[in-house]
Amino acid sequence: DAVHRRELAYGPKDRRTSAMLSVLANTMAMSGDLKGAIDAHRRALEAAEAAFGLAHPETAIIRQNLGDDFLYGLDLPPAVQSLSAAVDTLSAANGPKSRGVAIAATDLAFAHLLKGDAQRAFDVAERTIATFAESFPKHPVYAMALLARHQAGLALGKPARVDDLELALTLSDDLPPFEKGRVQLALGTAVTDTKRAWALVTAAKENLATTTLPLIEQERSRAEQWLSTK
């Protein structure tokens, strides 16, 4: 296959081998094969560390992707570890308010939240939202940062941030369907208009059914449970 040909041509620790492994891993993750994705991302990370060094942004991005594999598989301690390291490296390389940091920190906020540290999740999301609002207000991942703050706030006993979720929905069209579904579910369970709530959660259920990733299946179950009680 393409990875094997790269390994034969350039060696297992070459940057070109790392790039092909990373493409393979991302494809596996999106198809729901997280075990294969984790293995390929680990191999890609080893090659990137050898080719670029530990402090290079390319290495950090692969570490972030590995962290996302753990996050969407609900394996949360390694998710927090990998994503924290990626945020630190990207911040040192490109500045704390760079786009890459904001994207990685959004995933880190969810990892903290799902691990049970809602306050840390809220704080990370707050800083990330400030970066998106100031420098990248149209970026689709801004929607996920708003969602992370909303969900962390609920866990801390704060009121629902419906206005934030309305903004998130307007930004969500360029997200993968299952990510848009997470936004739709949050907004549908927060609005008071029962007809709109039903429509949003029904649409969320359909979008959340487009993948078998454990994190998304957990959200789909929430949507189904909500609909069953109405």
mmCIF file with all atom_site columns, C-alpha atoms in Angstrom:
data_model
loop_
_atom_site.group_PDB
_atom_site.id
_atom_site.type_symbol
_atom_site.label_atom_id
_atom_site.label_alt_id
_atom_site.label_comp_id
_atom_site.label_asym_id
_atom_site.label_entity_id
_atom_site.label_seq_id
_atom_site.pdbx_PDB_ins_code
_atom_site.Cartn_x
_atom_site.Cartn_y
_atom_site.Cartn_z
_atom_site.occupancy
_atom_site.B_iso_or_equiv
_atom_site.pdbx_formal_charge
_atom_site.auth_seq_id
_atom_site.auth_comp_id
_atom_site.auth_asym_id
_atom_site.auth_atom_id
_atom_site.pdbx_PDB_model_num
ATOM 1   C CA . ASP A 1 1   ? 0.000   0.000  0.000  1.00 0.00 ? 1   ASP A CA 1
ATOM 2   C CA . ALA A 1 2   ? 1.000   3.677  -0.071 1.00 0.00 ? 2   ALA A CA 1
ATOM 3   C CA . VAL A 1 3   ? 2.426   3.652  3.466  1.00 0.00 ? 3   VAL A CA 1
ATOM 4   C CA . HIS A 1 4   ? 4.519   0.562  2.755  1.00 0.00 ? 4   HIS A CA 1
ATOM 5   C CA . ARG A 1 5   ? 5.877   2.123  -0.435 1.00 0.00 ? 5   ARG A CA 1
ATOM 6   C CA . ARG A 1 6   ? 6.842   5.280  1.486  1.00 0.00 ? 6   ARG A CA 1
ATOM 7   C CA . GLU A 1 7   ? 8.566   3.196  4.156  1.00 0.00 ? 7   GLU A CA 1
ATOM 8   C CA . LEU A 1 8   ? 10.524  1.299  1.509  1.00 0.00 ? 8   LEU A CA 1
ATOM 9   C CA . ALA A 1 9   ? 11.461  4.459  -0.371 1.00 0.00 ? 9   ALA A CA 1
ATOM 10  C CA . TYR A 1 10  ? 12.226  6.819  2.511  1.00 0.00 ? 10  TYR A CA 1
ATOM 11  C CA . GLY A 1 11  ? 12.340  4.764  5.697  1.00 0.00 ? 11  GLY A CA 1
ATOM 12  C CA . PRO A 1 12  ? 9.841   4.444  8.574  1.00 0.00 ? 12  PRO A CA 1
ATOM 13  C CA . LYS A 1 13  ? 10.927  7.674  10.296 1.00 0.00 ? 13  LYS A CA 1
ATOM 14  C CA . ASP A 1 14  ? 10.829  10.026 7.309  1.00 0.00 ? 14  ASP A CA 1
ATOM 15  C CA . ARG A 1 15  ? 8.505   13.056 7.178  1.00 0.00 ? 15  ARG A CA 1
ATOM 16  C CA . ARG A 1 16  ? 6.879   11.741 3.991  1.00 0.00 ? 16  ARG A CA 1
ATOM 17  C CA . THR A 1 17  ? 6.118   8.428  5.681  1.00 0.00 ? 17  THR A CA 1
ATOM 18  C CA . SER A 1 18  ? 4.693   10.343 8.631  1.00 0.00 ? 18  SER A CA 1
ATOM 19  C CA . ALA A 1 19  ? 2.435   12.368 6.329  1.00 0.00 ? 19  ALA A CA 1
ATOM 20  C CA . MET A 1 20  ? 1.047   9.267  4.609  1.00 0.00 ? 20  MET A CA 1
ATOM 21  C CA . LEU A 1 21  ? 0.474   7.519  7.941  1.00 0.00 ? 21  LEU A CA 1
ATOM 22  C CA . SER A 1 22  ? -1.365  10.578 9.194  1.00 0.00 ? 22  SER A CA 1
ATOM 23  C CA . VAL A 1 23  ? -3.658  10.591 6.145  1.00 0.00 ? 23  VAL A CA 1
ATOM 24  C CA . LEU A 1 24  ? -4.347  6.888  6.669  1.00 0.00 ? 24  LEU A CA 1
ATOM 25  C CA . ALA A 1 25  ? -5.052  7.407  10.372 1.00 0.00 ? 25  ALA A CA 1
ATOM 26  C CA . ASN A 1 26  ? -7.472  10.269 9.741  1.00 0.00 ? 26  ASN A CA 1
ATOM 27  C CA . THR A 1 27  ? -9.331  8.193  7.153  1.00 0.00 ? 27  THR A CA 1
ATOM 28  C CA . MET A 1 28  ? -9.607  5.301  9.598  1.00 0.00 ? 28  MET A CA 1
ATOM 29  C CA . ALA A 1 29  ? -10.859 7.588  12.369 1.00 0.00 ? 29  ALA A CA 1
ATOM 30  C CA . MET A 1 30  ? -13.560 9.119  10.185 1.00 0.00 ? 30  MET A CA 1
ATOM 31  C CA . SER A 1 31  ? -14.728 5.625  9.193  1.00 0.00 ? 31  SER A CA 1
ATOM 32  C CA . GLY A 1 32  ? -15.014 4.639  12.867 1.00 0.00 ? 32  GLY A CA 1
ATOM 33  C CA . ASP A 1 33  ? -11.896 2.433  13.056 1.00 0.00 ? 33  ASP A CA 1
ATOM 34  C CA . LEU A 1 34  ? -10.337 4.109  16.086 1.00 0.00 ? 34  LEU A CA 1
ATOM 35  C CA . LYS A 1 35  ? -8.094  1.159  16.942 1.00 0.00 ? 35  LYS A CA 1
ATOM 36  C CA . GLY A 1 36  ? -6.491  1.338  13.500 1.00 0.00 ? 36  GLY A CA 1
ATOM 37  C CA . ALA A 1 37  ? -6.377  5.135  13.644 1.00 0.00 ? 37  ALA A CA 1
ATOM 38  C CA . ILE A 1 38  ? -4.584  5.133  17.000 1.00 0.00 ? 38  ILE A CA 1
ATOM 39  C CA . ASP A 1 39  ? -1.993  2.668  15.743 1.00 0.00 ? 39  ASP A CA 1
ATOM 40  C CA . ALA A 1 40  ? -1.379  4.667  12.555 1.00 0.00 ? 40  ALA A CA 1
ATOM 41  C CA . HIS A 1 41  ? -1.258  8.002  14.400 1.00 0.00 ? 41  HIS A CA 1
ATOM 42  C CA . ARG A 1 42  ? 1.244   6.597  16.884 1.00 0.00 ? 42  ARG A CA 1
ATOM 43  C CA . ARG A 1 43  ? 3.465   5.449  14.020 1.00 0.00 ? 43  ARG A CA 1
ATOM 44  C CA . ALA A 1 44  ? 3.017   8.841  12.319 1.00 0.00 ? 44  ALA A CA 1
ATOM 45  C CA . LEU A 1 45  ? 3.927   10.597 15.569 1.00 0.00 ? 45  LEU A CA 1
ATOM 46  C CA . GLU A 1 46  ? 7.089   8.533  15.996 1.00 0.00 ? 46  GLU A CA 1
ATOM 47  C CA . ALA A 1 47  ? 8.130   9.383  12.444 1.00 0.00 ? 47  ALA A CA 1
ATOM 48  C CA . ALA A 1 48  ? 7.319   13.083 12.933 1.00 0.00 ? 48  ALA A CA 1
ATOM 49  C CA . GLU A 1 49  ? 9.278   13.257 16.164 1.00 0.00 ? 49  GLU A CA 1
ATOM 50  C CA . ALA A 1 50  ? 12.280  11.754 14.384 1.00 0.00 ? 50  ALA A CA 1
ATOM 51  C CA . ALA A 1 51  ? 11.913  13.938 11.279 1.00 0.00 ? 51  ALA A CA 1
ATOM 52  C CA . PHE A 1 52  ? 10.837  17.276 12.774 1.00 0.00 ? 52  PHE A CA 1
ATOM 53  C CA . GLY A 1 53  ? 11.568  17.088 16.498 1.00 0.00 ? 53  GLY A CA 1
ATOM 54  C CA . LEU A 1 54  ? 9.282   17.214 19.516 1.00 0.00 ? 54  LEU A CA 1
ATOM 55  C CA . ALA A 1 55  ? 8.690   20.975 19.365 1.00 0.00 ? 55  ALA A CA 1
ATOM 56  C CA . HIS A 1 56  ? 7.649   21.246 15.709 1.00 0.00 ? 56  HIS A CA 1
ATOM 57  C CA . PRO A 1 57  ? 4.045   22.237 14.862 1.00 0.00 ? 57  PRO A CA 1
ATOM 58  C CA . GLU A 1 58  ? 3.690   19.300 12.448 1.00 0.00 ? 58  GLU A CA 1
ATOM 59  C CA . THR A 1 59  ? 4.482   16.935 15.315 1.00 0.00 ? 59  THR A CA 1
ATOM 60  C CA . ALA A 1 60  ? 1.966   18.737 17.515 1.00 0.00 ? 60  ALA A CA 1
ATOM 61  C CA . ILE A 1 61  ? -0.802  18.421 14.922 1.00 0.00 ? 61  ILE A CA 1
ATOM 62  C CA . ILE A 1 62  ? -0.307  14.658 14.712 1.00 0.00 ? 62  ILE A CA 1
ATOM 63  C CA . ARG A 1 63  ? -0.301  14.482 18.522 1.00 0.00 ? 63  ARG A CA 1
ATOM 64  C CA . GLN A 1 64  ? -3.571  16.448 18.464 1.00 0.00 ? 64  GLN A CA 1
ATOM 65  C CA . ASN A 1 65  ? -5.073  13.985 15.985 1.00 0.00 ? 65  ASN A CA 1
ATOM 66  C CA . LEU A 1 66  ? -4.022  11.113 18.237 1.00 0.00 ? 66  LEU A CA 1
ATOM 67  C CA . GLY A 1 67  ? -5.660  12.908 21.147 1.00 0.00 ? 67  GLY A CA 1
ATOM 68  C CA . ASP A 1 68  ? -8.842  13.244 19.117 1.00 0.00 ? 68  ASP A CA 1
ATOM 69  C CA . ASP A 1 69  ? -8.829  9.498  18.494 1.00 0.00 ? 69  ASP A CA 1
ATOM 70  C CA . PHE A 1 70  ? -8.795  8.986  22.251 1.00 0.00 ? 70  PHE A CA 1
ATOM 71  C CA . LEU A 1 71  ? -11.424 11.704 22.793 1.00 0.00 ? 71  LEU A CA 1
ATOM 72  C CA . TYR A 1 72  ? -13.933 10.292 20.315 1.00 0.00 ? 72  TYR A CA 1
ATOM 73  C CA . GLY A 1 73  ? -13.277 6.831  21.706 1.00 0.00 ? 73  GLY A CA 1
ATOM 74  C CA . LEU A 1 74  ? -13.991 8.163  25.225 1.00 0.00 ? 74  LEU A CA 1
ATOM 75  C CA . ASP A 1 75  ? -10.533 7.124  26.436 1.00 0.00 ? 75  ASP A CA 1
ATOM 76  C CA . LEU A 1 76  ? -10.148 10.363 28.332 1.00 0.00 ? 76  LEU A CA 1
ATOM 77  C CA . PRO A 1 77  ? -6.883  10.346 30.345 1.00 0.00 ? 77  PRO A CA 1
ATOM 78  C CA . PRO A 1 78  ? -4.715  9.877  27.225 1.00 0.00 ? 78  PRO A CA 1
ATOM 79  C CA . ALA A 1 79  ? -6.957  12.319 25.359 1.00 0.00 ? 79  ALA A CA 1
ATOM 80  C CA . VAL A 1 80  ? -6.243  15.042 27.930 1.00 0.00 ? 80  VAL A CA 1
ATOM 81  C CA . GLN A 1 81  ? -2.535  14.198 27.940 1.00 0.00 ? 81  GLN A CA 1
ATOM 82  C CA . SER A 1 82  ? -2.123  14.262 24.160 1.00 0.00 ? 82  SER A CA 1
ATOM 83  C CA . LEU A 1 83  ? -4.273  17.330 23.573 1.00 0.00 ? 83  LEU A CA 1
ATOM 84  C CA . SER A 1 84  ? -2.611  19.285 26.395 1.00 0.00 ? 84  SER A CA 1
ATOM 85  C CA . ALA A 1 85  ? 0.798   18.543 24.919 1.00 0.00 ? 85  ALA A CA 1
ATOM 86  C CA . ALA A 1 86  ? -0.392  19.573 21.458 1.00 0.00 ? 86  ALA A CA 1
ATOM 87  C CA . VAL A 1 87  ? -1.802  22.871 22.751 1.00 0.00 ? 87  VAL A CA 1
ATOM 88  C CA . ASP A 1 88  ? 1.432   23.634 24.608 1.00 0.00 ? 88  ASP A CA 1
ATOM 89  C CA . THR A 1 89  ? 3.613   22.902 21.580 1.00 0.00 ? 89  THR A CA 1
ATOM 90  C CA . LEU A 1 90  ? 1.436   24.849 19.143 1.00 0.00 ? 90  LEU A CA 1
ATOM 91  C CA . SER A 1 91  ? 1.257   27.778 21.544 1.00 0.00 ? 91  SER A CA 1
ATOM 92  C CA . ALA A 1 92  ? 5.047   27.878 21.894 1.00 0.00 ? 92  ALA A CA 1
ATOM 93  C CA . ALA A 1 93  ? 5.553   27.582 18.129 1.00 0.00 ? 93  ALA A CA 1
ATOM 94  C CA . ASN A 1 94  ? 2.813   29.851 16.775 1.00 0.00 ? 94  ASN A CA 1
ATOM 95  C CA . GLY A 1 95  ? 1.582   31.915 19.714 1.00 0.00 ? 95  GLY A CA 1
ATOM 96  C CA . PRO A 1 96  ? -1.237  31.291 22.216 1.00 0.00 ? 96  PRO A CA 1
ATOM 97  C CA . LYS A 1 97  ? -3.841  33.050 20.050 1.00 0.00 ? 97  LYS A CA 1
ATOM 98  C CA . SER A 1 98  ? -3.117  31.183 16.830 1.00 0.00 ? 98  SER A CA 1
ATOM 99  C CA . ARG A 1 99  ? -5.824  29.300 14.971 1.00 0.00 ? 99  ARG A CA 1
ATOM 100 C CA . GLY A 1 100 ? -4.201  25.928 15.554 1.00 0.00 ? 100 GLY A CA 1
ATOM 101 C CA . VAL A 1 101 ? -4.133  26.504 19.292 1.00 0.00 ? 101 VAL A CA 1
ATOM 102 C CA . ALA A 1 102 ? -7.810  27.498 19.296 1.00 0.00 ? 102 ALA A CA 1
ATOM 103 C CA . ILE A 1 103 ? -8.793  24.344 17.405 1.00 0.00 ? 103 ILE A CA 1
ATOM 104 C CA . ALA A 1 104 ? -6.745  22.009 19.603 1.00 0.00 ? 104 ALA A CA 1
ATOM 105 C CA . ALA A 1 105 ? -7.889  23.753 22.785 1.00 0.00 ? 105 ALA A CA 1
ATOM 106 C CA . THR A 1 106 ? -11.523 23.265 21.787 1.00 0.00 ? 106 THR A CA 1
ATOM 107 C CA . ASP A 1 107 ? -10.963 19.514 21.728 1.00 0.00 ? 107 ASP A CA 1
ATOM 108 C CA . LEU A 1 108 ? -9.073  19.767 25.015 1.00 0.00 ? 108 LEU A CA 1
ATOM 109 C CA . ALA A 1 109 ? -12.051 21.512 26.625 1.00 0.00 ? 109 ALA A CA 1
ATOM 110 C CA . PHE A 1 110 ? -14.301 18.584 25.681 1.00 0.00 ? 110 PHE A CA 1
ATOM 111 C CA . ALA A 1 111 ? -11.731 16.103 26.981 1.00 0.00 ? 111 ALA A CA 1
ATOM 112 C CA . HIS A 1 112 ? -11.609 17.877 30.357 1.00 0.00 ? 112 HIS A CA 1
ATOM 113 C CA . LEU A 1 113 ? -15.408 18.023 30.497 1.00 0.00 ? 113 LEU A CA 1
ATOM 114 C CA . LEU A 1 114 ? -15.934 14.358 29.686 1.00 0.00 ? 114 LEU A CA 1
ATOM 115 C CA . LYS A 1 115 ? -13.215 13.413 32.166 1.00 0.00 ? 115 LYS A CA 1
ATOM 116 C CA . GLY A 1 116 ? -15.193 15.204 34.864 1.00 0.00 ? 116 GLY A CA 1
ATOM 117 C CA . ASP A 1 117 ? -13.305 18.484 35.224 1.00 0.00 ? 117 ASP A CA 1
ATOM 118 C CA . ALA A 1 118 ? -16.026 20.941 34.222 1.00 0.00 ? 118 ALA A CA 1
ATOM 119 C CA . GLN A 1 119 ? -14.312 24.005 35.648 1.00 0.00 ? 119 GLN A CA 1
ATOM 120 C CA . ARG A 1 120 ? -11.135 23.419 33.695 1.00 0.00 ? 120 ARG A CA 1
ATOM 121 C CA . ALA A 1 121 ? -13.189 22.725 30.595 1.00 0.00 ? 121 ALA A CA 1
ATOM 122 C CA . PHE A 1 122 ? -15.086 25.980 31.077 1.00 0.00 ? 122 PHE A CA 1
ATOM 123 C CA . ASP A 1 123 ? -11.887 27.978 31.556 1.00 0.00 ? 123 ASP A CA 1
ATOM 124 C CA . VAL A 1 124 ? -10.230 26.494 28.458 1.00 0.00 ? 124 VAL A CA 1
ATOM 125 C CA . ALA A 1 125 ? -13.366 27.110 26.386 1.00 0.00 ? 125 ALA A CA 1
ATOM 126 C CA . GLU A 1 126 ? -13.604 30.718 27.603 1.00 0.00 ? 126 GLU A CA 1
ATOM 127 C CA . ARG A 1 127 ? -10.062 31.484 26.441 1.00 0.00 ? 127 ARG A CA 1
ATOM 128 C CA . THR A 1 128 ? -10.623 29.685 23.157 1.00 0.00 ? 128 THR A CA 1
ATOM 129 C CA . ILE A 1 129 ? -13.854 31.547 22.443 1.00 0.00 ? 129 ILE A CA 1
ATOM 130 C CA . ALA A 1 130 ? -12.062 34.853 23.005 1.00 0.00 ? 130 ALA A CA 1
ATOM 131 C CA . THR A 1 131 ? -9.502  33.882 20.355 1.00 0.00 ? 131 THR A CA 1
ATOM 132 C CA . PHE A 1 132 ? -12.135 32.817 17.836 1.00 0.00 ? 132 PHE A CA 1
ATOM 133 C CA . ALA A 1 133 ? -14.270 35.902 18.435 1.00 0.00 ? 133 ALA A CA 1
ATOM 134 C CA . GLU A 1 134 ? -11.316 38.253 18.002 1.00 0.00 ? 134 GLU A CA 1
ATOM 135 C CA . SER A 1 135 ? -9.452  36.646 15.127 1.00 0.00 ? 135 SER A CA 1
ATOM 136 C CA . PHE A 1 136 ? -11.472 33.814 13.518 1.00 0.00 ? 136 PHE A CA 1
ATOM 137 C CA . PRO A 1 137 ? -15.170 34.671 13.967 1.00 0.00 ? 137 PRO A CA 1
ATOM 138 C CA . LYS A 1 138 ? -16.342 32.655 10.949 1.00 0.00 ? 138 LYS A CA 1
ATOM 139 C CA . HIS A 1 139 ? -14.362 29.494 11.661 1.00 0.00 ? 139 HIS A CA 1
ATOM 140 C CA . PRO A 1 140 ? -16.648 26.452 12.061 1.00 0.00 ? 140 PRO A CA 1
ATOM 141 C CA . VAL A 1 141 ? -14.756 25.161 15.109 1.00 0.00 ? 141 VAL A CA 1
ATOM 142 C CA . TYR A 1 142 ? -15.853 28.347 16.884 1.00 0.00 ? 142 TYR A CA 1
ATOM 143 C CA . ALA A 1 143 ? -19.232 26.588 17.046 1.00 0.00 ? 143 ALA A CA 1
ATOM 144 C CA . MET A 1 144 ? -17.704 23.698 18.956 1.00 0.00 ? 144 MET A CA 1
ATOM 145 C CA . ALA A 1 145 ? -15.943 26.016 21.384 1.00 0.00 ? 145 ALA A CA 1
ATOM 146 C CA . LEU A 1 146 ? -19.281 27.671 22.130 1.00 0.00 ? 146 LEU A CA 1
ATOM 147 C CA . LEU A 1 147 ? -20.815 24.229 22.633 1.00 0.00 ? 147 LEU A CA 1
ATOM 148 C CA . ALA A 1 148 ? -18.012 23.219 24.996 1.00 0.00 ? 148 ALA A CA 1
ATOM 149 C CA . ARG A 1 149 ? -18.541 26.310 27.159 1.00 0.00 ? 149 ARG A CA 1
ATOM 150 C CA . HIS A 1 150 ? -22.306 25.762 27.200 1.00 0.00 ? 150 HIS A CA 1
ATOM 151 C CA . GLN A 1 151 ? -21.977 22.133 28.274 1.00 0.00 ? 151 GLN A CA 1
ATOM 152 C CA . ALA A 1 152 ? -19.305 22.882 30.863 1.00 0.00 ? 152 ALA A CA 1
ATOM 153 C CA . GLY A 1 153 ? -21.462 25.678 32.219 1.00 0.00 ? 153 GLY A CA 1
ATOM 154 C CA . LEU A 1 154 ? -24.428 23.344 32.607 1.00 0.00 ? 154 LEU A CA 1
ATOM 155 C CA . ALA A 1 155 ? -22.230 20.917 34.505 1.00 0.00 ? 155 ALA A CA 1
ATOM 156 C CA . LEU A 1 156 ? -21.273 23.781 36.836 1.00 0.00 ? 156 LEU A CA 1
ATOM 157 C CA . GLY A 1 157 ? -24.890 24.761 37.413 1.00 0.00 ? 157 GLY A CA 1
ATOM 158 C CA . LYS A 1 158 ? -24.861 27.779 35.115 1.00 0.00 ? 158 LYS A CA 1
ATOM 159 C CA . PRO A 1 159 ? -27.855 28.640 32.912 1.00 0.00 ? 159 PRO A CA 1
ATOM 160 C CA . ALA A 1 160 ? -28.054 27.467 29.312 1.00 0.00 ? 160 ALA A CA 1
ATOM 161 C CA . ARG A 1 161 ? -26.348 29.765 26.813 1.00 0.00 ? 161 ARG A CA 1
ATOM 162 C CA . VAL A 1 162 ? -29.036 29.744 24.143 1.00 0.00 ? 162 VAL A CA 1
ATOM 163 C CA . ASP A 1 163 ? -27.630 32.779 22.316 1.00 0.00 ? 163 ASP A CA 1
ATOM 164 C CA . ASP A 1 164 ? -24.261 31.052 22.088 1.00 0.00 ? 164 ASP A CA 1
ATOM 165 C CA . LEU A 1 165 ? -25.895 27.943 20.681 1.00 0.00 ? 165 LEU A CA 1
ATOM 166 C CA . GLU A 1 166 ? -27.845 29.967 18.131 1.00 0.00 ? 166 GLU A CA 1
ATOM 167 C CA . LEU A 1 167 ? -24.545 31.454 16.948 1.00 0.00 ? 167 LEU A CA 1
ATOM 168 C CA . ALA A 1 168 ? -22.985 27.990 16.946 1.00 0.00 ? 168 ALA A CA 1
ATOM 169 C CA . LEU A 1 169 ? -25.775 26.697 14.730 1.00 0.00 ? 169 LEU A CA 1
ATOM 170 C CA . THR A 1 170 ? -25.109 29.415 12.142 1.00 0.00 ? 170 THR A CA 1
ATOM 171 C CA . LEU A 1 171 ? -21.438 28.359 12.058 1.00 0.00 ? 171 LEU A CA 1
ATOM 172 C CA . SER A 1 172 ? -22.056 24.622 11.933 1.00 0.00 ? 172 SER A CA 1
ATOM 173 C CA . ASP A 1 173 ? -22.838 24.043 8.246  1.00 0.00 ? 173 ASP A CA 1
ATOM 174 C CA . ASP A 1 174 ? -19.162 23.477 7.427  1.00 0.00 ? 174 ASP A CA 1
ATOM 175 C CA . LEU A 1 175 ? -18.696 20.975 10.247 1.00 0.00 ? 175 LEU A CA 1
ATOM 176 C CA . PRO A 1 176 ? -19.016 17.215 9.724  1.00 0.00 ? 176 PRO A CA 1
ATOM 177 C CA . PRO A 1 177 ? -22.695 16.220 10.062 1.00 0.00 ? 177 PRO A CA 1
ATOM 178 C CA . PHE A 1 178 ? -22.154 14.484 13.390 1.00 0.00 ? 178 PHE A CA 1
ATOM 179 C CA . GLU A 1 179 ? -20.586 17.635 14.853 1.00 0.00 ? 179 GLU A CA 1
ATOM 180 C CA . LYS A 1 180 ? -23.476 19.741 13.616 1.00 0.00 ? 180 LYS A CA 1
ATOM 181 C CA . GLY A 1 181 ? -25.722 17.170 15.255 1.00 0.00 ? 181 GLY A CA 1
ATOM 182 C CA . ARG A 1 182 ? -24.076 17.850 18.617 1.00 0.00 ? 182 ARG A CA 1
ATOM 183 C CA . VAL A 1 183 ? -24.893 21.548 18.243 1.00 0.00 ? 183 VAL A CA 1
ATOM 184 C CA . GLN A 1 184 ? -28.463 20.806 17.164 1.00 0.00 ? 184 GLN A CA 1
ATOM 185 C CA . LEU A 1 185 ? -28.982 18.504 20.138 1.00 0.00 ? 185 LEU A CA 1
ATOM 186 C CA . ALA A 1 186 ? -27.713 21.076 22.624 1.00 0.00 ? 186 ALA A CA 1
ATOM 187 C CA . LEU A 1 187 ? -29.858 23.837 21.162 1.00 0.00 ? 187 LEU A CA 1
ATOM 188 C CA . GLY A 1 188 ? -32.917 21.622 20.829 1.00 0.00 ? 188 GLY A CA 1
ATOM 189 C CA . THR A 1 189 ? -32.772 20.658 24.485 1.00 0.00 ? 189 THR A CA 1
ATOM 190 C CA . ALA A 1 190 ? -32.264 24.296 25.525 1.00 0.00 ? 190 ALA A CA 1
ATOM 191 C CA . VAL A 1 191 ? -34.955 26.194 23.599 1.00 0.00 ? 191 VAL A CA 1
ATOM 192 C CA . THR A 1 192 ? -38.456 26.645 25.008 1.00 0.00 ? 192 THR A CA 1
ATOM 193 C CA . ASP A 1 193 ? -40.317 26.443 21.688 1.00 0.00 ? 193 ASP A CA 1
ATOM 194 C CA . THR A 1 194 ? -41.442 22.801 21.737 1.00 0.00 ? 194 THR A CA 1
ATOM 195 C CA . LYS A 1 195 ? -42.001 22.541 17.989 1.00 0.00 ? 195 LYS A CA 1
ATOM 196 C CA . ARG A 1 196 ? -38.546 23.900 17.201 1.00 0.00 ? 196 ARG A CA 1
ATOM 197 C CA . ALA A 1 197 ? -36.987 21.762 19.929 1.00 0.00 ? 197 ALA A CA 1
ATOM 198 C CA . TRP A 1 198 ? -38.490 18.613 18.381 1.00 0.00 ? 198 TRP A CA 1
ATOM 199 C CA . ALA A 1 199 ? -37.275 19.575 14.911 1.00 0.00 ? 199 ALA A CA 1
ATOM 200 C CA . LEU A 1 200 ? -33.754 20.295 16.143 1.00 0.00 ? 200 LEU A CA 1
ATOM 201 C CA . VAL A 1 201 ? -33.383 17.096 18.144 1.00 0.00 ? 201 VAL A CA 1
ATOM 202 C CA . THR A 1 202 ? -34.855 15.021 15.307 1.00 0.00 ? 202 THR A CA 1
ATOM 203 C CA . ALA A 1 203 ? -32.322 16.544 12.894 1.00 0.00 ? 203 ALA A CA 1
ATOM 204 C CA . ALA A 1 204 ? -29.601 15.978 15.477 1.00 0.00 ? 204 ALA A CA 1
ATOM 205 C CA . LYS A 1 205 ? -30.462 12.294 15.730 1.00 0.00 ? 205 LYS A CA 1
ATOM 206 C CA . GLU A 1 206 ? -30.123 11.912 11.957 1.00 0.00 ? 206 GLU A CA 1
ATOM 207 C CA . ASN A 1 207 ? -26.779 13.715 11.837 1.00 0.00 ? 207 ASN A CA 1
ATOM 208 C CA . LEU A 1 208 ? -25.429 11.847 14.857 1.00 0.00 ? 208 LEU A CA 1
ATOM 209 C CA . ALA A 1 209 ? -26.251 8.556  13.126 1.00 0.00 ? 209 ALA A CA 1
ATOM 210 C CA . THR A 1 210 ? -23.670 9.247  10.387 1.00 0.00 ? 210 THR A CA 1
ATOM 211 C CA . THR A 1 211 ? -20.802 7.727  12.396 1.00 0.00 ? 211 THR A CA 1
ATOM 212 C CA . THR A 1 212 ? -20.230 5.008  14.983 1.00 0.00 ? 212 THR A CA 1
ATOM 213 C CA . LEU A 1 213 ? -17.642 6.905  17.037 1.00 0.00 ? 213 LEU A CA 1
ATOM 214 C CA . PRO A 1 214 ? -18.372 6.207  20.733 1.00 0.00 ? 214 PRO A CA 1
ATOM 215 C CA . LEU A 1 215 ? -18.605 9.877  21.723 1.00 0.00 ? 215 LEU A CA 1
ATOM 216 C CA . ILE A 1 216 ? -21.139 10.516 18.977 1.00 0.00 ? 216 ILE A CA 1
ATOM 217 C CA . GLU A 1 217 ? -23.093 7.347  19.707 1.00 0.00 ? 217 GLU A CA 1
ATOM 218 C CA . GLN A 1 218 ? -23.385 8.566  23.292 1.00 0.00 ? 218 GLN A CA 1
ATOM 219 C CA . GLU A 1 219 ? -24.861 11.826 22.024 1.00 0.00 ? 219 GLU A CA 1
ATOM 220 C CA . ARG A 1 220 ? -27.208 9.965  19.679 1.00 0.00 ? 220 ARG A CA 1
ATOM 221 C CA . SER A 1 221 ? -28.499 7.953  22.618 1.00 0.00 ? 221 SER A CA 1
ATOM 222 C CA . ARG A 1 222 ? -29.220 11.222 24.432 1.00 0.00 ? 222 ARG A CA 1
ATOM 223 C CA . ALA A 1 223 ? -31.185 12.465 21.438 1.00 0.00 ? 223 ALA A CA 1
ATOM 224 C CA . GLU A 1 224 ? -33.193 9.254  21.235 1.00 0.00 ? 224 GLU A CA 1
ATOM 225 C CA . GLN A 1 225 ? -33.916 9.347  24.950 1.00 0.00 ? 225 GLN A CA 1
ATOM 226 C CA . TRP A 1 226 ? -35.087 12.963 24.750 1.00 0.00 ? 226 TRP A CA 1
ATOM 227 C CA . LEU A 1 227 ? -37.382 12.200 21.826 1.00 0.00 ? 227 LEU A CA 1
ATOM 228 C CA . SER A 1 228 ? -38.830 9.158  23.597 1.00 0.00 ? 228 SER A CA 1
ATOM 229 C CA . THR A 1 229 ? -39.976 11.293 26.512 1.00 0.00 ? 229 THR A CA 1
ATOM 230 C CA . LYS A 1 230 ? -41.803 13.904 24.412 1.00 0.00 ? 230 LYS A CA 1
#
